[in-house]
GROMACS .gro file of C-alpha atoms in nm:
model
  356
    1UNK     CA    1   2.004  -5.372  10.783
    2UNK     CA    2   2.067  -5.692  10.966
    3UNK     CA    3   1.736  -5.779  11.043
    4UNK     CA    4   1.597  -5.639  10.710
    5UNK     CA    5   1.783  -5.937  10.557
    6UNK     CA    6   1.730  -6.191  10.804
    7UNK     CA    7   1.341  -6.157  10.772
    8UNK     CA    8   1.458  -6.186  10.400
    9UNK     CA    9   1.594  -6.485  10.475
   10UNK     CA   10   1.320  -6.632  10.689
   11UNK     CA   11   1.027  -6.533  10.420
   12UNK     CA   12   1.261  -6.735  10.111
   13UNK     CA   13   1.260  -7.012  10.309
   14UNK     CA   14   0.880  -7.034  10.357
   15UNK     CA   15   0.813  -7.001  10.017
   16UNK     CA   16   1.061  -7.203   9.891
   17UNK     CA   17   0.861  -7.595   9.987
   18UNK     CA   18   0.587  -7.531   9.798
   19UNK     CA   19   0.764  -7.456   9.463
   20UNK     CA   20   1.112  -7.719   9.530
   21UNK     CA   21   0.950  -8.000   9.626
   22UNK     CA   22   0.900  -8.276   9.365
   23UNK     CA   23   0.668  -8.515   9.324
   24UNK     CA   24   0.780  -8.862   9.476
   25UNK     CA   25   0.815  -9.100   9.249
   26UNK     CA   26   0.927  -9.474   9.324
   27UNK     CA   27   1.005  -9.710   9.041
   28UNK     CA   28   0.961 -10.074   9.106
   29UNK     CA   29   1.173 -10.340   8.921
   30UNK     CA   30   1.052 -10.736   8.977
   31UNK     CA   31   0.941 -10.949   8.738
   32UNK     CA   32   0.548 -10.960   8.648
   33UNK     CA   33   0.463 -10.862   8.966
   34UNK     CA   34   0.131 -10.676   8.872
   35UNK     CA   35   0.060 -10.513   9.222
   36UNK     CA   36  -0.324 -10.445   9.250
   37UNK     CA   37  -0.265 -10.294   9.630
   38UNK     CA   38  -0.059 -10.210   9.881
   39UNK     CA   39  -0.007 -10.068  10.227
   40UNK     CA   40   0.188  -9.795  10.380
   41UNK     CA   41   0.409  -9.959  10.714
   42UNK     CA   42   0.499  -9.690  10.904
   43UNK     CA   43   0.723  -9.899  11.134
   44UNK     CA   44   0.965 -10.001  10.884
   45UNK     CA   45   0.945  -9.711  10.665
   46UNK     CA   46   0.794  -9.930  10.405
   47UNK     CA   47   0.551  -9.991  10.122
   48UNK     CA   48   0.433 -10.358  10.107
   49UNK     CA   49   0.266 -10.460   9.775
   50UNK     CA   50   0.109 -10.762   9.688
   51UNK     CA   51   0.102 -10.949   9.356
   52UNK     CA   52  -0.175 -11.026   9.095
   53UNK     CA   53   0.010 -11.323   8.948
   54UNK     CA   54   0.124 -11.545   9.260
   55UNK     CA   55   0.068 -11.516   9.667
   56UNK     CA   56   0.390 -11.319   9.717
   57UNK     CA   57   0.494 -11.000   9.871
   58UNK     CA   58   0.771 -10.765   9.877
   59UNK     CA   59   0.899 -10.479  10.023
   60UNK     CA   60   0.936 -10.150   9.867
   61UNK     CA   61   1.128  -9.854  10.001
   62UNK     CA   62   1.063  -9.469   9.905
   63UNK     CA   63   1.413  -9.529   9.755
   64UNK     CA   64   1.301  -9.787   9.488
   65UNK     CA   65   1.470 -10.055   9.679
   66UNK     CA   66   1.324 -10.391   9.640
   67UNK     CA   67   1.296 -10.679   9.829
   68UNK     CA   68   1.090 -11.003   9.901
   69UNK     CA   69   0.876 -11.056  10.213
   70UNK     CA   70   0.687 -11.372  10.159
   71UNK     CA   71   0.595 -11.611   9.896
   72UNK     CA   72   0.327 -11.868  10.031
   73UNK     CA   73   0.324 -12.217   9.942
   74UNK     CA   74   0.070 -12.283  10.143
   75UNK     CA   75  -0.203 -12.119   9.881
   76UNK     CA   76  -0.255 -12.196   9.482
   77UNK     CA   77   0.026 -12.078   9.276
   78UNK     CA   78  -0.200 -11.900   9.083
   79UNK     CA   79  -0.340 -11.691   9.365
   80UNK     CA   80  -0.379 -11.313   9.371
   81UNK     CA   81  -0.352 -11.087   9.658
   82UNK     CA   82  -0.607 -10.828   9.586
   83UNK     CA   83  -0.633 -10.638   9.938
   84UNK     CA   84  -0.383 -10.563  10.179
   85UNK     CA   85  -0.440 -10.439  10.508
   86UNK     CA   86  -0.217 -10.327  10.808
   87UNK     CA   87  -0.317 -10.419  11.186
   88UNK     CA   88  -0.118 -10.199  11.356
   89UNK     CA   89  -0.223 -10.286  11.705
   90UNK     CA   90  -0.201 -10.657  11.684
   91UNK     CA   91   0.108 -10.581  11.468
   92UNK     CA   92  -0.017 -10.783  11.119
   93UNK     CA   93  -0.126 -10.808  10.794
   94UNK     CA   94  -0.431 -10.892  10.674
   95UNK     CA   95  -0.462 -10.999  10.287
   96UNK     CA   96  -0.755 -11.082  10.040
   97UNK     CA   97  -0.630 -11.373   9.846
   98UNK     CA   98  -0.796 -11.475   9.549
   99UNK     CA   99  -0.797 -11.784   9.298
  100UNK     CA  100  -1.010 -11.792   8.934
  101UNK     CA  101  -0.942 -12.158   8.835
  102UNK     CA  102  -1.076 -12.314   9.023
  103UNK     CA  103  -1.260 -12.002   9.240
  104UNK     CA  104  -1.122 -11.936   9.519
  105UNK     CA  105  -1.169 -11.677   9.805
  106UNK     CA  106  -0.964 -11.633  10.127
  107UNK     CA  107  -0.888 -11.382  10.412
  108UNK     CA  108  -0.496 -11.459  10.517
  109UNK     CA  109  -0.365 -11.299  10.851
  110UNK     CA  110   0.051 -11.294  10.880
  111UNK     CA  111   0.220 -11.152  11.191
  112UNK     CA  112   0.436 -10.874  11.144
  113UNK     CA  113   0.755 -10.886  11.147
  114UNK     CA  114   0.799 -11.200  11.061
  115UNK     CA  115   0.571 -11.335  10.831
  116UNK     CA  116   0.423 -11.634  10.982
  117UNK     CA  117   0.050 -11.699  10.894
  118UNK     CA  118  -0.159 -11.719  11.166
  119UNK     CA  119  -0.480 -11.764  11.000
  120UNK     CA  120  -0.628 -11.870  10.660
  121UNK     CA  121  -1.024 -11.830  10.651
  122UNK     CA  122  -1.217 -11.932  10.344
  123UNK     CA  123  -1.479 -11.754  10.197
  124UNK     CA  124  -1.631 -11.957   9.974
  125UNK     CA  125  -1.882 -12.140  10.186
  126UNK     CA  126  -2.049 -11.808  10.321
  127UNK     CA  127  -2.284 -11.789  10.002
  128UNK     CA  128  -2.402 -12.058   9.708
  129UNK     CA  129  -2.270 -11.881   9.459
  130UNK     CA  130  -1.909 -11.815   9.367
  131UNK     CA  131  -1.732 -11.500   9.543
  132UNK     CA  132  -1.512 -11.197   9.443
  133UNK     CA  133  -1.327 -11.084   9.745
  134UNK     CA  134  -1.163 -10.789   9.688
  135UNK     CA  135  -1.032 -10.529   9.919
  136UNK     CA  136  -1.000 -10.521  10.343
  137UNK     CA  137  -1.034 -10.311  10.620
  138UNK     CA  138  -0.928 -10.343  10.984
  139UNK     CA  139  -1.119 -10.183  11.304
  140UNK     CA  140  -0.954 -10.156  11.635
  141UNK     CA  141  -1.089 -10.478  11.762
  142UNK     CA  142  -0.862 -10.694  11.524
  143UNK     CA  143  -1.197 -10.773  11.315
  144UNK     CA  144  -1.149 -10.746  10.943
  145UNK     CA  145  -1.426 -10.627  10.735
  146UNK     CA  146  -1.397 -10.797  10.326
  147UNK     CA  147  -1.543 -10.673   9.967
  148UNK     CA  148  -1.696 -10.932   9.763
  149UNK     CA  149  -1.733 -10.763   9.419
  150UNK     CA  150  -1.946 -10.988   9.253
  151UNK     CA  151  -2.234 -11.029   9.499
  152UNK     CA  152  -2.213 -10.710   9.693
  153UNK     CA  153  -2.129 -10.839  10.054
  154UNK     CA  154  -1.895 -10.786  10.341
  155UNK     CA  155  -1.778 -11.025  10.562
  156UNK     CA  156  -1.675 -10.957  10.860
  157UNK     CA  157  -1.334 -11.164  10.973
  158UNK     CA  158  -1.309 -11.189  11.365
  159UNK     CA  159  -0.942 -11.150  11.515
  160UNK     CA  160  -0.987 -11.546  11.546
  161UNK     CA  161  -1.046 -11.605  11.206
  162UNK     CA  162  -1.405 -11.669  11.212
  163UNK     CA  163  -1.588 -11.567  10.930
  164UNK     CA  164  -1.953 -11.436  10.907
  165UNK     CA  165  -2.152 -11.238  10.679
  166UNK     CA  166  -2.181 -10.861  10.761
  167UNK     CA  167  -2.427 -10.722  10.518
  168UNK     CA  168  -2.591 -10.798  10.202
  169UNK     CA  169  -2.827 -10.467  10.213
  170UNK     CA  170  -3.041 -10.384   9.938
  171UNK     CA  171  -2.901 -10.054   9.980
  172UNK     CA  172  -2.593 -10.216   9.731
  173UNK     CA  173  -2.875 -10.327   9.507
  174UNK     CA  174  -3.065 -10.020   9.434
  175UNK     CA  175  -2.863  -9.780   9.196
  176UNK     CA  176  -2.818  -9.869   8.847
  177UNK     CA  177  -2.491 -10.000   8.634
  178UNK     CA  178  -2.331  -9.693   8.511
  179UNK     CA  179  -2.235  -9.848   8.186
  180UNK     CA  180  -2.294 -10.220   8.104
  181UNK     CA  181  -2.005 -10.186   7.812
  182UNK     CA  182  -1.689 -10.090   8.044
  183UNK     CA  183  -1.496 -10.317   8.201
  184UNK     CA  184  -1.582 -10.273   8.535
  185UNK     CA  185  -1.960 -10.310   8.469
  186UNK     CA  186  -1.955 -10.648   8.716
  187UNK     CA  187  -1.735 -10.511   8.970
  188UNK     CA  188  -1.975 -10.416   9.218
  189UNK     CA  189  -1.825 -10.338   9.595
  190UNK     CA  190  -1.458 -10.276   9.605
  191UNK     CA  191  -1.279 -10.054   9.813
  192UNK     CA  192  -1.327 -10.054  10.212
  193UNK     CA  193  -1.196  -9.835  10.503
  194UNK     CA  194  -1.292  -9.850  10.838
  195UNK     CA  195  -1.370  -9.539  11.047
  196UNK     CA  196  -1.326  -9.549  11.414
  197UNK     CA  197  -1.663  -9.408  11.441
  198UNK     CA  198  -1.804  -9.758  11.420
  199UNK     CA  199  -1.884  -9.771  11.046
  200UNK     CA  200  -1.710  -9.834  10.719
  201UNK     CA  201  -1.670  -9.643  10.395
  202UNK     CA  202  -1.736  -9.848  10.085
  203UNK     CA  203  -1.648  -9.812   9.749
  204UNK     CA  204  -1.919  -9.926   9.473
  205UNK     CA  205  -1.707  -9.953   9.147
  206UNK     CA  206  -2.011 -10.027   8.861
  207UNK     CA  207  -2.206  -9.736   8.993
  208UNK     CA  208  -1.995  -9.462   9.136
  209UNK     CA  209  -2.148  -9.529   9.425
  210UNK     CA  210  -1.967  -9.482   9.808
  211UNK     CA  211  -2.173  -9.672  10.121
  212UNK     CA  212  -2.170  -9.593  10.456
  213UNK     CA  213  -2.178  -9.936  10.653
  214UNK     CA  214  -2.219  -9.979  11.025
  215UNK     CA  215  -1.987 -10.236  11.173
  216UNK     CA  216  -2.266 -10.314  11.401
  217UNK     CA  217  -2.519 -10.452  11.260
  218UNK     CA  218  -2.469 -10.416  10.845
  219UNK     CA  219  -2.685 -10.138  10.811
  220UNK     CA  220  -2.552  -9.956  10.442
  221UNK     CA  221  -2.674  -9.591  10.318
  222UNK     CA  222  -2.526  -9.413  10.009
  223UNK     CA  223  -2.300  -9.123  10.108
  224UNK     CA  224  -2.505  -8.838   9.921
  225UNK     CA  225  -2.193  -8.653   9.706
  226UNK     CA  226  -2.202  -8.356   9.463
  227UNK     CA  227  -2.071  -8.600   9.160
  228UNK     CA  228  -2.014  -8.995   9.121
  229UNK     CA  229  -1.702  -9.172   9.148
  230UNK     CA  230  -1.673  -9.321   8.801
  231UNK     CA  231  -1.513  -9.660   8.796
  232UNK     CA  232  -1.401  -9.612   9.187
  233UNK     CA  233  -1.155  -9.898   9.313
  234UNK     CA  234  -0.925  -9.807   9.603
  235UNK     CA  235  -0.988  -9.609   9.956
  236UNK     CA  236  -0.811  -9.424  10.207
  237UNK     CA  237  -0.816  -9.163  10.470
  238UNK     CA  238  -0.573  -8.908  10.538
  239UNK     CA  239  -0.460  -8.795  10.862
  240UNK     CA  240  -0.660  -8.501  10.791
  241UNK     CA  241  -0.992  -8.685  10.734
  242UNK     CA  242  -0.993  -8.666  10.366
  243UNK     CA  243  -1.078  -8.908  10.179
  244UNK     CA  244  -0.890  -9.085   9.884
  245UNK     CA  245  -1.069  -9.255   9.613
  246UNK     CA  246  -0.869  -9.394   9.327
  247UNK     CA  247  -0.996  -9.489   8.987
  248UNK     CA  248  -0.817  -9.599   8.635
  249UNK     CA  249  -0.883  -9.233   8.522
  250UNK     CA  250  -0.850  -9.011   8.839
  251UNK     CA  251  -0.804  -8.957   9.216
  252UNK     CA  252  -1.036  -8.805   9.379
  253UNK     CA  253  -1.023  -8.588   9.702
  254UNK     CA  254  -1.364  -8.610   9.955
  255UNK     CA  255  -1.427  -8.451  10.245
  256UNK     CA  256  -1.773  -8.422  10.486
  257UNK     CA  257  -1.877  -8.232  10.769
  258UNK     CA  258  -2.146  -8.447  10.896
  259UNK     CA  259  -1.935  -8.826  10.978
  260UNK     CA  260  -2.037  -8.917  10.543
  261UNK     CA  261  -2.391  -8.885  10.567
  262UNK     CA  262  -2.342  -8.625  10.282
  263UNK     CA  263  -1.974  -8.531  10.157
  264UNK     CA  264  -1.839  -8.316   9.850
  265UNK     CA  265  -1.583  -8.412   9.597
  266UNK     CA  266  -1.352  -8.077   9.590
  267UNK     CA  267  -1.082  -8.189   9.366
  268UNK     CA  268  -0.972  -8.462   9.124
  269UNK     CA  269  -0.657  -8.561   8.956
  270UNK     CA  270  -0.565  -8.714   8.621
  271UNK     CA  271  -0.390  -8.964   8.603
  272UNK     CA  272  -0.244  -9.203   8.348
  273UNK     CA  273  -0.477  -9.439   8.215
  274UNK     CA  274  -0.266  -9.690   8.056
  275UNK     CA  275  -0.086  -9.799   8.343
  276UNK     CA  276  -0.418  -9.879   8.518
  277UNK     CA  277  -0.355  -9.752   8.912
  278UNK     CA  278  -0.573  -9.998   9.124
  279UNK     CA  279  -0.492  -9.857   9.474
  280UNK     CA  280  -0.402  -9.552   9.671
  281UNK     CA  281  -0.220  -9.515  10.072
  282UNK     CA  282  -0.075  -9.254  10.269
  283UNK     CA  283   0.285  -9.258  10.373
  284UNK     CA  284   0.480  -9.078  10.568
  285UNK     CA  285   0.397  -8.700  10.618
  286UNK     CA  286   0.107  -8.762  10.550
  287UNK     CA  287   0.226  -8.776  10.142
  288UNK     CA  288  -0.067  -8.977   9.907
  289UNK     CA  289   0.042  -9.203   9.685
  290UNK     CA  290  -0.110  -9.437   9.436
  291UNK     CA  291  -0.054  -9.771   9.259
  292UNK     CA  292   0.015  -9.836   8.936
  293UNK     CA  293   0.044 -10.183   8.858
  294UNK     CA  294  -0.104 -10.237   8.543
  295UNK     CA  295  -0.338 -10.451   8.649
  296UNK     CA  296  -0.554 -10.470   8.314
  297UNK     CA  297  -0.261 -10.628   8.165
  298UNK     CA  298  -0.205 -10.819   8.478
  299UNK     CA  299  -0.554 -11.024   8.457
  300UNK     CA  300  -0.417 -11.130   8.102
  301UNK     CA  301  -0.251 -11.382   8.224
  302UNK     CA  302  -0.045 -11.419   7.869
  303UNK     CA  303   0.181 -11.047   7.937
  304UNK     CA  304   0.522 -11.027   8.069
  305UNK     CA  305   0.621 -10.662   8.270
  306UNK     CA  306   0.927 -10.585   8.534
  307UNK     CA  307   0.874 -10.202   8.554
  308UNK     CA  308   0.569 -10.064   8.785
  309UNK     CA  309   0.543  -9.751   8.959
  310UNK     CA  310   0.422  -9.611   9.339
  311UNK     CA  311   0.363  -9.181   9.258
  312UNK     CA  312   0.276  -8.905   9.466
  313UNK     CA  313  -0.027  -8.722   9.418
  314UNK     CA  314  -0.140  -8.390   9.532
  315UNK     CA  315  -0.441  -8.188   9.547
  316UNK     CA  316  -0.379  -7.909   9.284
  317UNK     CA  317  -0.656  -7.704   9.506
  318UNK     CA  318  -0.466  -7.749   9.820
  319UNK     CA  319  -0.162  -7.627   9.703
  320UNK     CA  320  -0.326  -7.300   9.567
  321UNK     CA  321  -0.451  -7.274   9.916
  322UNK     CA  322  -0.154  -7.380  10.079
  323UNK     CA  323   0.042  -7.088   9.819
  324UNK     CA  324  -0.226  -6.831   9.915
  325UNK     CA  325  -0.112  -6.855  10.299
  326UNK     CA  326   0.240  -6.831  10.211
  327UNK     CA  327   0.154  -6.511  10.009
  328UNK     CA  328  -0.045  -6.416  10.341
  329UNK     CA  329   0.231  -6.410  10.587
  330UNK     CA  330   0.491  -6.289  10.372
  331UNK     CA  331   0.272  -5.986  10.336
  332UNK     CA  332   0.209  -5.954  10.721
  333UNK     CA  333   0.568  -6.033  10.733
  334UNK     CA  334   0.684  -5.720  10.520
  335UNK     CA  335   0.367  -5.502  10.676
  336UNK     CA  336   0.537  -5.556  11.067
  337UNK     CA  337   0.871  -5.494  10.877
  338UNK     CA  338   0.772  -5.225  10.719
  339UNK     CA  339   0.604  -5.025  11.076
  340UNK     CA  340   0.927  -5.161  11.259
  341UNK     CA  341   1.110  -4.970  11.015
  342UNK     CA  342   0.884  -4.679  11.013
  343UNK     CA  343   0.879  -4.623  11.382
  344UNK     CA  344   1.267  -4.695  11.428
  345UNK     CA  345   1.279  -4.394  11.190
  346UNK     CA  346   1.087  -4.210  11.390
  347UNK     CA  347   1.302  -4.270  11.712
  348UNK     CA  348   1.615  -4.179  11.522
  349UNK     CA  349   1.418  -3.836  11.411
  350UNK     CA  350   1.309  -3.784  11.786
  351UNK     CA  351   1.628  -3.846  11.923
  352UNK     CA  352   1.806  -3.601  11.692
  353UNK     CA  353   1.590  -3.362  11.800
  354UNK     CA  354   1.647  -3.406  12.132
  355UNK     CA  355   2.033  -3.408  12.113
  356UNK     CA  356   2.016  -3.052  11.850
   0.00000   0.00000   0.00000
């Protein structure tokens, strides 16, 4: 009877995660701050988010707790930070900076923890015509790897600070504009991770498009996928390798077997549309979370807001699948209860036999 209830015990308590767990969701209160990105920091159990409206950062714990990290006077008031970026080996951050009047394109290195810049590299002298950096990625090396939206490049940032061009492939260049009536119709690259594989994952947002770059020497494919990535923004990886692409209307999961040359799309989720999520991380436990900063209203310029959001989001697949293996063991649970029972039964019956 003992053990009857203890294995009672045991199988409630591994079904219980996967129906008590909530959603995370952190509310964040500062005054038009208009995130477009942030970054998971592991080593202060942090979220740092960047603003749309000034070159400032802040701190935000899963708790909602708020805080400044660094406003830089150093930059145009008007600055954005677009694209954040944690070095966790050279312990830094790396952030896109951008300026519309007049244009103005930057890649900004601060040291962790204590702010100080240690590099500002322009951008704007890499190419003739006006630039649209956008997001950043980091490889093990300390070299940063930048989006430019409008003309479909990526630099490539050394540890340094010196700035070169990366690629410009005509492999950017070759799929058409998915709609020339949506916003997002001149937003070309956007989203970048790097894979320690020696190549980068890039997000194309006017096409659907994701890139497979070598950090070598620039060389871009398309990742072949079962469906596009309408209006794609944000990237990341989870511990897992799968892929997180965030757009205004969903989040979608990827995964590939063959290091992106070809990769499927198994699962996407709503989300709300109004408040416009930009970006997407993974925090602790490996827990996905994206950004919504209501950045559309952000760009406005002539909008006030104090109320923005960081929200889990799950994989309504994987947690069927994750509920199927509970199911699974509870039932080999009760079947090796059930023969324990069965042949204790049996020894009782043999040794009253015995004993008569």
């Amino acid at each position: 009877m003992v053990k009857q209830i203890l294995l009672t015990l045991i199988l409630l308590f591994l079904a219980a995660p996967t129906h008590c767990r909530k959603r995370h969701v952190i509310d964040i209160r500062w005054p038009n701050l208009y995130p477009e990105s942030f970054t998971w920091d592991p080593k202060s159990d942090h979220f740092i988010a960047g603003s749309l409206r000034r070159p400032q950062l802040i701190s935000v714990s899963d708790a909602g707790v708020v805080s400044a990290l660094l406003s830089d006077d150093s930059l145009p008031s008007n600055s954005s930070f677009v694209g954040i970026s944690l070095d966790p080996r050279l312990h830094r951050l790396l952030v896109v900076v951008r300026g519309f009047s007049p244009p103005f394109s930057a890649l900004v290195s601060y040291d962790l923890p204590t702010f100080r810049q240690l590099f500002l590299t322009p951008l704007d002298d890499l190419l003739p015509s006006a630039i649209g950096a956008n997001d950043v990625a980091v490889d093990y090396s300390g070299n940063a790897y930048v989006t430019d939206s409008v003309n479909d490049v990526i630099f490539k940032v050394t540890e340094q600070g010196k700035a070169t061009i990366l690629s410009r492939s005509q492999a950017f260049k070759s799929y058409p504009v998915v709609d020339h009536t949506v916003p997002y119709h001149n937003c070309g690259l956007n989203g970048v991770i790097y894979n320690p594989k020696g190549y980068l994952l890039v997000t194309q947002s006017n096409t659907g498009r994701l890139f497979k770059v070598s950090v070598d020497d620039g060389a871009a494919r398309r990742v072949i996928l079962n469906k596009d990535l309408t209006a794609a923004d944000g990237i990341a990886v989870r511990g897992d390798g799968v892929v997180l692409v965030v757009s205004q209307h969903k989040l979608y999961f990827l995964k590939s077997q063959d290091s992106w040359s070809e990769g499927v799309v198994f699962d996407e989720t709503a989300l709300e549309e109004e408040r416009h999520a930009s970006a997407v991380s993974v925090g602790a436990e490996n827990r996905v979370y994206v950004l919504y900063g209501h950045v559309n209203e952000g760009m406005m310029g002539n909008t006030e807001r104090d109320e923005f959001s960081i929200v889990e989001v799950e994989s309504e697949k994987e947690s069927k699948e994750e509920n199927v293996w509970i199911f699974v063991l509870i039932g080999v649970g009760l079947v090796y209860f059930l023969i324990w029972r069965f042949q204790m039964r049996q020894l009782v019956q043999d040794m009253n036999k015995k004993t008569a």
